[in-house]
């Protein structure tokens, strides 16, 4: 028996934009057949009143998504459950406007818009059911997105397991401290409220956070963290990402080793301009020397093409430290660029040590370790 359901083209496009986020990741090219990128479409009329709930599902290498949208029928209240080639279905639906009629047959799905009609053969495959465990806590998706924005400059795409993610620690009062860390740099992001009132700890990859933020569209979501996966759910979607392997480093203990010696605040735009010039001379993996002379911040760059010296007048200076250290030019540039506001504060902690870098007056900061030598 065929089932015909009418849906809005705009709502369908929005749904399929989210489906496009989930691909057949982890599959080698030779394995990319019709079933590898399959998308499941399940339609039910809960009250048998011709009003339908359509559930689109897709599975990736370490994630799964179910997104729900509404539809209606003029002549059916029977359920439908089919698998189609996700890539082709998404590409076709992007071109439609107005109302789209989806007719589910046993061996094909017919997409009709006005006098336009396309038939896509169904594929034979099987997807695991995404069953969201009970319980969970409400959390702000905007908080997750803001933490990612701050921590992104120090995250490595090639770092395995938890080292490639952001660690979120939320207290009983809802306050949160987040860290991202590599061997020579770290980012700390703290807020008085994460939008929940229960303590928990979780580590998420940037890609997972981006998906959750896009799906939530600014609303709060419910988080259920289990040993088998992290589940995020709302009225419209269910999303699961696999837990990350490894133990996240104790960044609070690492930070406690460094004691503030000198604090210098400078204009952000002046510092960015100086760093951009230094990076040209130092090269992609080069270093710069950083130190202070009186109330001036000094940057020296050298490379195969030559050398250069930058002198930036500080707007505020506290403490004393005469050490001269080497820092990664590109990493420092990314960190400074990510600092909000018009002023950047750099705190030194001694020779061959680390620097705290932040937007002036902010409790959120970066920790950047120095390098040995000029290479």
mmCIF file of N, CA and C in Angstrom, residues 9-66:
data_model
loop_
_atom_site.group_PDB
_atom_site.id
_atom_site.type_symbol
_atom_site.label_atom_id
_atom_site.label_comp_id
_atom_site.label_asym_id
_atom_site.label_seq_id
_atom_site.Cartn_x
_atom_site.Cartn_y
_atom_site.Cartn_z
ATOM 1 N N UNK A 9 8.316 22.433 1.475
ATOM 2 C CA UNK A 9 9.662 22.331 0.904
ATOM 3 C C UNK A 9 10.687 22.999 1.805
ATOM 4 N N UNK A 10 10.324 24.132 2.419
ATOM 5 C CA UNK A 10 11.272 24.835 3.280
ATOM 6 C C UNK A 10 11.598 24.028 4.525
ATOM 7 N N UNK A 11 10.569 23.417 5.119
ATOM 8 C CA UNK A 11 10.809 22.573 6.295
ATOM 9 C C UNK A 11 11.633 21.344 5.920
ATOM 10 N N UNK A 12 11.357 20.797 4.745
ATOM 11 C CA UNK A 12 12.108 19.628 4.283
ATOM 12 C C UNK A 12 13.565 19.993 4.052
ATOM 13 N N UNK A 13 13.818 21.160 3.448
ATOM 14 C CA UNK A 13 15.193 21.600 3.220
ATOM 15 C C UNK A 13 15.941 21.757 4.540
ATOM 16 N N UNK A 14 15.281 22.365 5.519
ATOM 17 C CA UNK A 14 15.914 22.567 6.822
ATOM 18 C C UNK A 14 16.261 21.232 7.459
ATOM 19 N N UNK A 15 15.321 20.298 7.402
ATOM 20 C CA UNK A 15 15.568 18.968 7.964
ATOM 21 C C UNK A 15 16.740 18.294 7.285
ATOM 22 N N UNK A 16 16.798 18.389 5.968
ATOM 23 C CA UNK A 16 17.849 17.707 5.223
ATOM 24 C C UNK A 16 19.202 18.395 5.349
ATOM 25 N N UNK A 17 19.209 19.693 5.693
ATOM 26 C CA UNK A 17 20.476 20.351 6.013
ATOM 27 C C UNK A 17 21.113 19.688 7.228
ATOM 28 N N UNK A 18 20.285 19.336 8.201
ATOM 29 C CA UNK A 18 20.800 18.646 9.379
ATOM 30 C C UNK A 18 21.227 17.219 9.036
ATOM 31 N N UNK A 19 20.473 16.566 8.164
ATOM 32 C CA UNK A 19 20.850 15.217 7.750
ATOM 33 C C UNK A 19 22.202 15.224 7.037
ATOM 34 N N UNK A 20 22.467 16.303 6.295
ATOM 35 C CA UNK A 20 23.721 16.395 5.542
ATOM 36 C C UNK A 20 24.927 16.512 6.467
ATOM 37 N N UNK A 21 24.702 16.906 7.725
ATOM 38 C CA UNK A 21 25.809 16.978 8.673
ATOM 39 C C UNK A 21 26.362 15.597 9.014
ATOM 40 N N UNK A 22 25.510 14.590 8.868
ATOM 41 C CA UNK A 22 25.896 13.223 9.226
ATOM 42 C C UNK A 22 26.167 12.451 7.953
ATOM 43 N N UNK A 23 27.410 12.018 7.766
ATOM 44 C CA UNK A 23 27.772 11.285 6.554
ATOM 45 C C UNK A 23 28.326 9.920 6.868
ATOM 46 N N UNK A 24 28.589 9.129 5.847
ATOM 47 C CA UNK A 24 29.156 7.789 6.046
ATOM 48 C C UNK A 24 30.619 7.865 6.403
ATOM 49 N N UNK A 25 30.953 8.595 7.482
ATOM 50 C CA UNK A 25 32.343 8.758 7.888
ATOM 51 C C UNK A 25 32.992 7.438 8.246
ATOM 52 N N UNK A 26 34.282 7.349 7.976
ATOM 53 C CA UNK A 26 35.007 6.133 8.327
ATOM 54 C C UNK A 26 34.962 5.069 7.251
ATOM 55 N N UNK A 27 34.168 5.283 6.195
ATOM 56 C CA UNK A 27 34.057 4.297 5.131
ATOM 57 C C UNK A 27 35.071 4.589 4.034
ATOM 58 N N UNK A 28 35.732 3.567 3.566
ATOM 59 C CA UNK A 28 36.672 3.732 2.469
ATOM 60 C C UNK A 28 35.896 3.898 1.161
ATOM 61 N N UNK A 29 36.563 4.443 0.189
ATOM 62 C CA UNK A 29 35.892 4.767 -1.065
ATOM 63 C C UNK A 29 35.231 3.546 -1.697
ATOM 64 N N UNK A 30 35.886 2.422 -1.623
ATOM 65 C CA UNK A 30 35.328 1.228 -2.252
ATOM 66 C C UNK A 30 34.064 0.745 -1.550
ATOM 67 N N UNK A 31 33.851 1.213 -0.300
ATOM 68 C CA UNK A 31 32.670 0.793 0.442
ATOM 69 C C UNK A 31 31.497 1.740 0.258
ATOM 70 N N UNK A 32 31.681 2.831 -0.474
ATOM 71 C CA UNK A 32 30.634 3.828 -0.605
ATOM 72 C C UNK A 32 29.611 3.391 -1.657
ATOM 73 N N UNK A 33 28.767 2.425 -1.298
ATOM 74 C CA UNK A 33 27.712 1.982 -2.186
ATOM 75 C C UNK A 33 26.400 2.660 -1.777
ATOM 76 N N UNK A 34 25.288 2.221 -2.314
ATOM 77 C CA UNK A 34 24.003 2.849 -2.023
ATOM 78 C C UNK A 34 23.616 2.757 -0.553
ATOM 79 N N UNK A 35 24.041 1.722 0.136
ATOM 80 C CA UNK A 35 23.637 1.542 1.527
ATOM 81 C C UNK A 35 24.534 2.305 2.484
ATOM 82 N N UNK A 36 25.778 2.612 2.064
ATOM 83 C CA UNK A 36 26.711 3.282 2.970
ATOM 84 C C UNK A 36 26.209 4.652 3.394
ATOM 85 N N UNK A 37 25.603 5.402 2.474
ATOM 86 C CA UNK A 37 25.083 6.735 2.791
ATOM 87 C C UNK A 37 23.576 6.760 2.894
ATOM 88 N N UNK A 38 22.991 5.650 3.314
ATOM 89 C CA UNK A 38 21.533 5.548 3.349
ATOM 90 C C UNK A 38 20.924 6.478 4.393
ATOM 91 N N UNK A 39 19.712 6.900 4.112
ATOM 92 C CA UNK A 39 18.936 7.702 5.054
ATOM 93 C C UNK A 39 17.586 7.010 5.258
ATOM 94 N N UNK A 40 17.198 6.924 6.508
ATOM 95 C CA UNK A 40 15.929 6.282 6.824
ATOM 96 C C UNK A 40 14.840 7.343 6.968
ATOM 97 N N UNK A 41 13.671 7.071 6.396
ATOM 98 C CA UNK A 41 12.511 7.947 6.554
ATOM 99 C C UNK A 41 11.377 7.101 7.120
ATOM 100 N N UNK A 42 10.966 7.461 8.314
ATOM 101 C CA UNK A 42 9.876 6.748 8.979
ATOM 102 C C UNK A 42 8.743 7.733 9.210
ATOM 103 N N UNK A 43 7.538 7.373 8.807
ATOM 104 C CA UNK A 43 6.387 8.266 8.942
ATOM 105 C C UNK A 43 5.266 7.557 9.684
ATOM 106 N N UNK A 44 4.694 8.221 10.681
ATOM 107 C CA UNK A 44 3.583 7.657 11.447
ATOM 108 C C UNK A 44 2.530 8.739 11.674
ATOM 109 N N UNK A 45 1.292 8.301 11.743
ATOM 110 C CA UNK A 45 0.181 9.177 12.099
ATOM 111 C C UNK A 45 -0.273 8.776 13.488
ATOM 112 N N UNK A 46 0.234 9.431 14.547
ATOM 113 C CA UNK A 46 -0.002 8.985 15.922
ATOM 114 C C UNK A 46 -1.475 8.842 16.283
ATOM 115 N N UNK A 47 -2.323 9.730 15.771
ATOM 116 C CA UNK A 47 -3.752 9.695 16.109
ATOM 117 C C UNK A 47 -4.611 9.200 14.952
ATOM 118 N N UNK A 48 -3.949 8.682 13.913
ATOM 119 C CA UNK A 48 -4.656 8.183 12.726
ATOM 120 C C UNK A 48 -5.618 9.227 12.157
ATOM 121 N N UNK A 49 -5.179 10.489 12.184
ATOM 122 C CA UNK A 49 -6.043 11.579 11.723
ATOM 123 C C UNK A 49 -5.465 12.277 10.486
ATOM 124 N N UNK A 50 -4.582 11.581 9.759
ATOM 125 C CA UNK A 50 -3.961 12.081 8.533
ATOM 126 C C UNK A 50 -2.858 13.106 8.787
ATOM 127 N N UNK A 51 -2.606 13.414 10.059
ATOM 128 C CA UNK A 51 -1.464 14.252 10.402
ATOM 129 C C UNK A 51 -0.284 13.335 10.720
ATOM 130 N N UNK A 52 0.849 13.635 10.091
ATOM 131 C CA UNK A 52 1.996 12.733 10.187
ATOM 132 C C UNK A 52 3.177 13.371 10.900
ATOM 133 N N UNK A 53 3.942 12.522 11.542
ATOM 134 C CA UNK A 53 5.262 12.874 12.046
ATOM 135 C C UNK A 53 6.274 12.073 11.233
ATOM 136 N N UNK A 54 7.163 12.787 10.544
ATOM 137 C CA UNK A 54 8.189 12.126 9.749
ATOM 138 C C UNK A 54 9.510 12.185 10.504
ATOM 139 N N UNK A 55 10.187 11.063 10.611
ATOM 140 C CA UNK A 55 11.458 10.969 11.318
ATOM 141 C C UNK A 55 12.545 10.565 10.326
ATOM 142 N N UNK A 56 13.480 11.480 10.111
ATOM 143 C CA UNK A 56 14.602 11.236 9.210
ATOM 144 C C UNK A 56 15.802 10.804 10.054
ATOM 145 N N UNK A 57 16.474 9.735 9.650
ATOM 146 C CA UNK A 57 17.588 9.192 10.441
ATOM 147 C C UNK A 57 18.807 8.959 9.560
ATOM 148 N N UNK A 58 19.967 9.230 10.158
ATOM 149 C CA UNK A 58 21.228 8.944 9.473
ATOM 150 C C UNK A 58 22.272 8.554 10.502
ATOM 151 N N UNK A 59 23.189 7.674 10.102
ATOM 152 C CA UNK A 59 24.229 7.169 10.988
ATOM 153 C C UNK A 59 25.592 7.497 10.406
ATOM 154 N N UNK A 60 26.497 8.027 11.252
ATOM 155 C CA UNK A 60 27.873 8.289 10.850
ATOM 156 C C UNK A 60 28.819 7.312 11.504
ATOM 157 N N UNK A 61 30.103 7.579 11.412
ATOM 158 C CA UNK A 61 31.098 6.665 11.971
ATOM 159 C C UNK A 61 30.993 6.566 13.486
ATOM 160 N N UNK A 62 30.692 7.690 14.163
ATOM 161 C CA UNK A 62 30.620 7.683 15.626
ATOM 162 C C UNK A 62 29.469 8.546 16.123
ATOM 163 N N UNK A 63 28.396 8.615 15.334
ATOM 164 C CA UNK A 63 27.259 9.456 15.712
ATOM 165 C C UNK A 63 26.002 8.991 15.001
ATOM 166 N N UNK A 64 24.868 9.446 15.498
ATOM 167 C CA UNK A 64 23.588 9.114 14.891
ATOM 168 C C UNK A 64 22.606 10.238 15.165
ATOM 169 N N UNK A 65 21.753 10.526 14.183
ATOM 170 C CA UNK A 65 20.800 11.617 14.310
ATOM 171 C C UNK A 65 19.420 11.184 13.841
ATOM 172 N N UNK A 66 18.408 11.578 14.607
ATOM 173 C CA UNK A 66 17.009 11.468 14.194
ATOM 174 C C UNK A 66 16.414 12.867 14.288
#
